[in-house]
Coordinates of C-alpha atoms in Angstrom, one line a residue:
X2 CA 14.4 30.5 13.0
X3 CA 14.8 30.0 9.1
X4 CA 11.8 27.9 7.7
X5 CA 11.8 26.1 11.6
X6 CA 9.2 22.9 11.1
X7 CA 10.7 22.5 7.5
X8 CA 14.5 22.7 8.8
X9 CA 14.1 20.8 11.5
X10 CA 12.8 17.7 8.9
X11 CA 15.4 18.0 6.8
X12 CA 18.0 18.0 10.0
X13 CA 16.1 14.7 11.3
X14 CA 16.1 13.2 7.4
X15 CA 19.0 13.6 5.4
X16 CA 17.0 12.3 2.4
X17 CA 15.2 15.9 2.5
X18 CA 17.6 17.7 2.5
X19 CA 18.5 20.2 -0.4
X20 CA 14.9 19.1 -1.6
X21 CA 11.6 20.9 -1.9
X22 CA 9.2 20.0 1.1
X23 CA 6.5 21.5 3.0
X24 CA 4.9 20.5 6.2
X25 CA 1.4 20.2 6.9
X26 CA -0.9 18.7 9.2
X27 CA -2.2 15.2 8.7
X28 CA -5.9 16.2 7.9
X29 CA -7.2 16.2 4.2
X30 CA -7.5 19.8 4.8
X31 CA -4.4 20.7 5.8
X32 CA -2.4 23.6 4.6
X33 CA 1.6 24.6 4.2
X34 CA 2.8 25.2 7.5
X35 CA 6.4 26.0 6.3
X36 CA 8.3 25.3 3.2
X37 CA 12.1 25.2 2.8
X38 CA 13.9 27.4 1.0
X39 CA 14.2 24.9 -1.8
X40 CA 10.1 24.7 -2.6
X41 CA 10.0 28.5 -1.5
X42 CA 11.9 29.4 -4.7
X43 CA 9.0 28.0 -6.6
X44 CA 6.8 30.6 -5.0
X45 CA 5.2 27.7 -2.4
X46 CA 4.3 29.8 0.9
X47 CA 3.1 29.6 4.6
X48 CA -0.7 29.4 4.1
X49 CA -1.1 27.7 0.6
X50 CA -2.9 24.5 0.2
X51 CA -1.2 21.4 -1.2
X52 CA -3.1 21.1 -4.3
X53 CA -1.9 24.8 -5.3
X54 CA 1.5 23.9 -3.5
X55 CA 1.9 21.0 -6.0
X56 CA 1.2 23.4 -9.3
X57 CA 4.0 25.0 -8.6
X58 CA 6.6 22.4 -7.6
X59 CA 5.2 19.2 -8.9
X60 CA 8.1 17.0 -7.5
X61 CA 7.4 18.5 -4.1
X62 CA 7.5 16.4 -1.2
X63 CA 4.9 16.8 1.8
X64 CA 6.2 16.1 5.0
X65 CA 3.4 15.6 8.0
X66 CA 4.0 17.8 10.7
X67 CA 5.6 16.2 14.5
X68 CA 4.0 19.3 16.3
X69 CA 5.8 17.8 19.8
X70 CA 9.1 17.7 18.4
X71 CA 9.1 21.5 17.3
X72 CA 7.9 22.2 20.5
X73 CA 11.2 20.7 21.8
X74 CA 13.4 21.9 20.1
X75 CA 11.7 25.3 20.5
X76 CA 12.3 24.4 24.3
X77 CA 15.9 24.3 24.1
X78 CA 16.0 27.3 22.3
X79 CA 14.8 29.1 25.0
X80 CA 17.1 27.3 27.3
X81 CA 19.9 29.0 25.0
X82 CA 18.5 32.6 24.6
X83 CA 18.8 32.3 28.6
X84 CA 22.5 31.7 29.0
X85 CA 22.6 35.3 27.0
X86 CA 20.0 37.2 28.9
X87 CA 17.3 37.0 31.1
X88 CA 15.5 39.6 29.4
X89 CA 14.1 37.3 26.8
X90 CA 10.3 37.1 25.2
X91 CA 9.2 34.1 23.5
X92 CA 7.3 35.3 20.6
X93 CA 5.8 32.0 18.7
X94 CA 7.4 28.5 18.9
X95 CA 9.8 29.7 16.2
X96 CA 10.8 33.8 17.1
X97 CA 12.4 35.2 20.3
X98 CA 13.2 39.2 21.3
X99 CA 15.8 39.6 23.3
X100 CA 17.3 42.5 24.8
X101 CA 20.9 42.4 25.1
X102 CA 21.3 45.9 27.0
X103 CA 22.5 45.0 29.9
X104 CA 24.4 42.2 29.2
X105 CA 26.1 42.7 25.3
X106 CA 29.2 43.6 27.3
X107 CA 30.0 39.7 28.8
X108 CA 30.6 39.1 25.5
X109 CA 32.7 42.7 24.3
X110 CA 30.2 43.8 22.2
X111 CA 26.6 43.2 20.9
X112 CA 27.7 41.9 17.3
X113 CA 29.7 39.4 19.3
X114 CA 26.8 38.3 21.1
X115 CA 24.6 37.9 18.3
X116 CA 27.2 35.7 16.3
X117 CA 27.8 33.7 19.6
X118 CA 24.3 32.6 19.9
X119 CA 23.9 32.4 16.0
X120 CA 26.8 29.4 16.4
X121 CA 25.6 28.0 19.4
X122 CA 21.8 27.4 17.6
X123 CA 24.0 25.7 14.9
X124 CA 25.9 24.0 16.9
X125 CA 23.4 22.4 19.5
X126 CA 20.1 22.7 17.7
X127 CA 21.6 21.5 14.1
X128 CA 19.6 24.0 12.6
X129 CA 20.4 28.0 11.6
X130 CA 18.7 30.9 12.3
X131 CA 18.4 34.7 11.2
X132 CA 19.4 37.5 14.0
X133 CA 18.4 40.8 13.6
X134 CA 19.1 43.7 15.8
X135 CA 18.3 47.5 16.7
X136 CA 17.0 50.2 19.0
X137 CA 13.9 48.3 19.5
X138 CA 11.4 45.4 18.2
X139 CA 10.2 47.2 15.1
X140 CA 13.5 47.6 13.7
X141 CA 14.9 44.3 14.8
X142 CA 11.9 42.5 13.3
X143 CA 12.9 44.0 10.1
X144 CA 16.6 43.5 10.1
X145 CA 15.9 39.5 10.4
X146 CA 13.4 39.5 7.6
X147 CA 15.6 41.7 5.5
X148 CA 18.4 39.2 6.3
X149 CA 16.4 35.8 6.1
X150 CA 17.9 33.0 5.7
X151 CA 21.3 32.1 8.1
X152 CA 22.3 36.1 8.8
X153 CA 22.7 38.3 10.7
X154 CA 21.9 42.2 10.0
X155 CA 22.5 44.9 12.7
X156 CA 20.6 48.3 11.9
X157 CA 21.7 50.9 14.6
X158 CA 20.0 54.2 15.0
X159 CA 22.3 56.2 12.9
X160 CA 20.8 53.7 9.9
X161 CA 17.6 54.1 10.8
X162 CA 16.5 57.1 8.3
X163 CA 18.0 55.4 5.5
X164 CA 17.3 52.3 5.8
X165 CA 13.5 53.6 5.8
X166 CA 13.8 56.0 2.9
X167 CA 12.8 54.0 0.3
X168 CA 12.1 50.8 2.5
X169 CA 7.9 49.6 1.7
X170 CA 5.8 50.4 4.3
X171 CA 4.7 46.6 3.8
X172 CA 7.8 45.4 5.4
X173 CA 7.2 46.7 8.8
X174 CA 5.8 44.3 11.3
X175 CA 1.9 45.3 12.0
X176 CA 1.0 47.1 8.4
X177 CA -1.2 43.9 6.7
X178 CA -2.5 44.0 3.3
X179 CA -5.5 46.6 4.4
X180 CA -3.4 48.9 5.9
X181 CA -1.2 49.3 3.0
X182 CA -3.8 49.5 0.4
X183 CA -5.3 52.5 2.7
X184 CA -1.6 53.9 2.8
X185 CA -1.4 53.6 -1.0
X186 CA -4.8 55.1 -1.5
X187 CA -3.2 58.4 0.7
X188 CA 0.3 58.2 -1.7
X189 CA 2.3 56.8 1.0
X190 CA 4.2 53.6 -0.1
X191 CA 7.3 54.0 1.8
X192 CA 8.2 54.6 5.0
X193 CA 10.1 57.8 4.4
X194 CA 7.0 58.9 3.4
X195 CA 4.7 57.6 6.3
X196 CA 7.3 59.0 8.8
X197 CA 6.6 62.5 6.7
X198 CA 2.8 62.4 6.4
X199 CA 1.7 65.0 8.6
X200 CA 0.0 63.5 12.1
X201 CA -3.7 65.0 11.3
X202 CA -4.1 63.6 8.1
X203 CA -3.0 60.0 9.4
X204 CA -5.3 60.5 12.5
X205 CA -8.0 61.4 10.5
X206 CA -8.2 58.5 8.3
X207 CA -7.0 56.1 11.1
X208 CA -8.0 57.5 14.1
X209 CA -5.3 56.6 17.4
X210 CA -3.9 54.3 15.3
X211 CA -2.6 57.5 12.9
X212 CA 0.3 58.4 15.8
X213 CA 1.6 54.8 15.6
X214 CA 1.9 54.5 12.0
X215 CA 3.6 57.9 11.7
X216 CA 6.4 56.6 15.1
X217 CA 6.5 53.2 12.6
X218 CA 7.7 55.5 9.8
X219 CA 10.5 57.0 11.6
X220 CA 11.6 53.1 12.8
X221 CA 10.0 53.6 16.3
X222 CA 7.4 51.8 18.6
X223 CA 7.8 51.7 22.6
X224 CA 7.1 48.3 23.0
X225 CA 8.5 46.6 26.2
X226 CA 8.9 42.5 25.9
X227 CA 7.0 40.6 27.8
X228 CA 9.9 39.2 29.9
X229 CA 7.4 37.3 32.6
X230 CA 4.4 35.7 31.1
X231 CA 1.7 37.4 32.1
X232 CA -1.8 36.0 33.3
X233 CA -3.9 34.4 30.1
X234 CA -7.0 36.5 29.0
X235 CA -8.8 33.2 27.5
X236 CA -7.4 29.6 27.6
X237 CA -8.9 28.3 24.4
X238 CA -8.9 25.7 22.0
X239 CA -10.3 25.0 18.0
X240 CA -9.9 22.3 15.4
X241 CA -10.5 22.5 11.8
X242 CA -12.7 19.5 11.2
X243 CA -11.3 16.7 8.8
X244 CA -15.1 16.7 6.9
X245 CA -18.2 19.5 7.5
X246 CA -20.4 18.3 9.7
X247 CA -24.0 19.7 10.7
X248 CA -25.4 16.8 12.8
X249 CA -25.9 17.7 16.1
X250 CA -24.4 14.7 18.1
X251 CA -21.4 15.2 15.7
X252 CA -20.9 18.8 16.6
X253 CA -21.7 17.9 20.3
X254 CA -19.5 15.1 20.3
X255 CA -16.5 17.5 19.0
X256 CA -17.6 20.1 21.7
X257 CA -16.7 17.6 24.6
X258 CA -13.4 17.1 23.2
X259 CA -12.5 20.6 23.1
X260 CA -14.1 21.1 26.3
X261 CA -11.8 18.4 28.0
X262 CA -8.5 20.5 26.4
X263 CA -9.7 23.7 27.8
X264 CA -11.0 22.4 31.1
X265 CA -7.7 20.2 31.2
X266 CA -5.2 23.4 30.7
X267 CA -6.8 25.6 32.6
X268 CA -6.9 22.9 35.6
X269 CA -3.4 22.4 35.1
X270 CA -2.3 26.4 36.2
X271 CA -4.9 26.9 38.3
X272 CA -7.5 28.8 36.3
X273 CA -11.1 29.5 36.0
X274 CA -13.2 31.7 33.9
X275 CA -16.8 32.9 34.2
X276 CA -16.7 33.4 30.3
X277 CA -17.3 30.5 27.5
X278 CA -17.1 31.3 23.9
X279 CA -17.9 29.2 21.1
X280 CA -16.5 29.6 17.9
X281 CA -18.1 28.4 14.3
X282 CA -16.8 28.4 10.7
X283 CA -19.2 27.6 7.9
X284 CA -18.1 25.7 4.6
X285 CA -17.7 29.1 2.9
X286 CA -15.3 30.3 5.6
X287 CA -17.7 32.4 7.1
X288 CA -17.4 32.7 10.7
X289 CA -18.9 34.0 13.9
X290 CA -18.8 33.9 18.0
X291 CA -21.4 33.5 20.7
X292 CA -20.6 33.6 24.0
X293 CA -22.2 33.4 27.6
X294 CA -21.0 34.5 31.2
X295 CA -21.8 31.1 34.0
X296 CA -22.9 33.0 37.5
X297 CA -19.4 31.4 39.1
X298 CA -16.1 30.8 37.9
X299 CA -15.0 27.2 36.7
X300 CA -12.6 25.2 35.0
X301 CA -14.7 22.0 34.9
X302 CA -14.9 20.2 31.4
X303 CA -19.0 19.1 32.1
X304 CA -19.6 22.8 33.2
X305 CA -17.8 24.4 30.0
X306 CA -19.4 21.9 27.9
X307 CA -22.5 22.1 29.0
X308 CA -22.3 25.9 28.7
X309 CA -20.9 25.1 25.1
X310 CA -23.9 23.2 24.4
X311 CA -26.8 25.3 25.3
X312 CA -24.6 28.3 23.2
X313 CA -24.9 25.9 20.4
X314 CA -28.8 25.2 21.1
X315 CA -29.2 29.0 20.5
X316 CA -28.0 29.2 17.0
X317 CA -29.8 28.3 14.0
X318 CA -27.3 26.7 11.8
X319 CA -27.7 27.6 7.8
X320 CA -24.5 25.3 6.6
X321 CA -22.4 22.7 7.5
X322 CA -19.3 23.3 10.4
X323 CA -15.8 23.1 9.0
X324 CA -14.3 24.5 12.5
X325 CA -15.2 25.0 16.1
X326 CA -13.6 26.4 19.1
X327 CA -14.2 27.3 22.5
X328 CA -13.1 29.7 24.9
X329 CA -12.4 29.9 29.0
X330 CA -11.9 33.9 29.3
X331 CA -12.9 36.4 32.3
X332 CA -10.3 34.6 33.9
X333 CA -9.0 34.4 37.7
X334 CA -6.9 31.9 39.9
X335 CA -7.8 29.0 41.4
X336 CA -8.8 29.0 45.2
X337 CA -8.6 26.4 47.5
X338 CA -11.9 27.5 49.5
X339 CA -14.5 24.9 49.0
X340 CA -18.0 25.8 49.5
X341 CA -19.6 25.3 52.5
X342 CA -22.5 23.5 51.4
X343 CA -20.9 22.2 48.3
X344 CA -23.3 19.3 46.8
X345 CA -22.3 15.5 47.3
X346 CA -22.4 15.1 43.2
X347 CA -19.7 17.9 42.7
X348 CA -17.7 16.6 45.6
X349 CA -17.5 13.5 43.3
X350 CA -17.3 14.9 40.1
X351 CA -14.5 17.0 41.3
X352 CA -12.5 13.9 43.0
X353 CA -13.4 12.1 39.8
X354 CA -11.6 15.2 37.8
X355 CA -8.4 15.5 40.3
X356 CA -7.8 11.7 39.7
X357 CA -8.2 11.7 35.9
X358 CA -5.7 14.7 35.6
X359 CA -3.6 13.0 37.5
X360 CA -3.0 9.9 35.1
X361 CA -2.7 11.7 32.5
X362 CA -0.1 13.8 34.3
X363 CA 2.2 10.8 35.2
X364 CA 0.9 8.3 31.8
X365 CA 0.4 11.1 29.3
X366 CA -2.2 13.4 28.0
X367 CA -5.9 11.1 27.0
X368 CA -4.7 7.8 28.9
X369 CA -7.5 8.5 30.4
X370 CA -10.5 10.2 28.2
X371 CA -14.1 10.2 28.5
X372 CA -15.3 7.6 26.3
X373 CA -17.2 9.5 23.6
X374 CA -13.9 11.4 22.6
X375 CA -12.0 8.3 22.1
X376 CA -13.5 7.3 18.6
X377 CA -12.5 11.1 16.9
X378 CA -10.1 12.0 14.7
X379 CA -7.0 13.4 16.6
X380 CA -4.0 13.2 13.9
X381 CA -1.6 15.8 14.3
X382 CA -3.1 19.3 13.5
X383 CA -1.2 22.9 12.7
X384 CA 0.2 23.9 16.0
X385 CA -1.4 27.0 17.2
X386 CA 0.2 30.1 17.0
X387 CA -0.4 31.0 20.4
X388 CA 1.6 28.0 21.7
X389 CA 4.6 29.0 24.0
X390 CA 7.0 26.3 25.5
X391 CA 6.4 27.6 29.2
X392 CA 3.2 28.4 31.4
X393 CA -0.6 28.2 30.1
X394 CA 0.0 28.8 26.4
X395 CA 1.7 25.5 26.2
X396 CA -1.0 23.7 25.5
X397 CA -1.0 19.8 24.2
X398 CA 0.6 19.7 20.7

């Protein structure tokens, strides 16, 4: 999708449009989320903070993020990416791979197809987006970004070695800023050249890793989509806080809300997880993980918080908390076995938990909440990038 949150704004508000905005999220903190193209010709970009954001485009205009309305229309773009093929991976709330193999010919030819669904996003979703298309996800990655915004670019394996010549190894999906500069350090700074580099002077410096960036070079990468999604390994959740804290019933009192997310989720597909994993970042960014393994599986909130808690009575703190997470992970489904000699309190506690779920299932996520959650700070946050419109990674947004 081309600039998706900021798109879909100016689709919803015709005041926006052919204007500079970015979105962000509605704490103090925030960051861009997306820019349209208008504020991204000032250099404004995914990741930037407002006040910087602002230097460069004073007459900017910051648009809070509706987190639930991207995640609907990111829904019905799945619902179109179906009607072409079944074979379909939803990346991230705003990217899909498809592959049209087995089904380019419904529609004459795989151009056709592409266009077809190009105009039917237009069309239905009021928005436009980018396809790109080749031989596999590597080099149809690139042929979107290359063609960004509203086109369509189809690089077939005959273009492959050209295309890849002269083309920066930066461009290619997977090589970040570290990998390059180790790259540049060896002389290679294009992919004609990585594709060249002899395999034992790549594995050397990067180990397996060295085979992969030499197939990347020469535009390839056996990657199979993820058609079905498969079984989560950690149901998770985090916040960045909207001021540090270091208190202790602050940081507690955060913990049970994000206990009650993960507990909730993984309630809602039938999870537990024997692992919980608590996640801290200092003022000064710094930030580590501690985790803890319970001696049976669970997906109940008191149990993960609790686990949470005594992580967090384990670490001497030496600054203030601008972000915490935690973590559900070794995970496995559900039973329905009880235990024989299950305790009266957990009886309760879990007829208590089956009747709060399902309120919120029928009124709404937190129409119900445990009362030391209410008073927090739950304006609408960056969605995660691990959010997916179907099964467990659709998480509350």
């Amino acid at each position: 999708m081309d600039a998706f949150f900021a798109s879909v704004e100016q689709r919803d508000n015709p005041a926006l449009r052919g204007q500079p905005i970015a979105v962000t999220g509605a704490g103090e903190r925030t960051v861009i989320t997306t820019s349209s193209y208008e504020a991204r010709a000032y250099g404004v970009k995914t990741g930037m903070t407002t006040y910087k954001a602002k230097k460069l485009c004073p007459h900017i205009i910051f648009v809070i993020g509706n987190n639930k309305k991207y995640a609907q229309v990111c829904k019905k773009l799945e619902e179109i990416c179906l009607r072409f093929t079944p074979d379909a991976e939803i990346y991230s709330i705003d990217e899909v791979f498809l592959d049209i193999t087995n089904s380019y010919h419904l529609l004459g030819s795989p151009e056709n197809l592409a266009r077809t669904i190009k105009d039917t996003v237009k069309n239905e979703l009021g928005i436009t987006c980018t396809v790109g298309m080749g031989p596999n996800v590597l080099v149809a990655k690139l042929a979107s970004d290359l063609a960004k915004p509203d086109g369509f670019l189809w690089i077939n394996e005959d273009m492959v070695t050209s295309v890849f010549e002269t083309l920066p190894v930066k461009k290619l999906w997977g090589i970040g800023s570290h990998t390059e500069e180790k790259l540049r350090v060896m002389g290679i700074t294009t992919c004609g050249a990585l594709g060249r580099t002899p395999l034992p002077l790549l594995t050397k410096k990067f180990g397996i890793l060295g085979e992969r960036l030499k197939d990347m070079g020469n535009g390839k990468l056996e990657r199979p989509l993820e058609i079905v999604s498969s079984e989560p390994k950690s149901i998770g959740h985090s916040i960045t806080l909207p001021k540090d804290i270091w208190k202790h019933e602050e940081i507690t009192s955060c913990l049970l809300r994000l206990s009650e997310k993960v507990g909730r989720r993984a309630r809602r597909y039938g999870h537990k997880g024997r692992k919980i994993t608590l996640t801290v970042r200092y003022t000064d960014f710094k930030t580590f993980t501690k985790q803890t393994t319970l001696p049976a599986y669970t997906n109940d909130t008191g149990e993960i918080y609790r686990s949470a808690v005594a992580i967090l009575n384990g670490i001497h703190l030496k600054k203030s908390i601008r972000l915490l997470g935690i973590s559900l992970s070794s995970i496995g489904k559900e039973g329905d076995q009880m235990l024989l000699f299950q305790e009266t309190n957990q009886k309760k506690r879990n007829a208590l938990t089956k009747a709060v779920d399902a309120v919120n299932d029928k009124f709404g996520e937190h129409t119900v909440a445990l009362a030391s959650t209410i008073t927090q700070e739950n304006g609408p946050g960056v969605i995660s990038p691990a959010w997916r419109p179907s099964g467990v990674r659709n998480s509350d947004v």
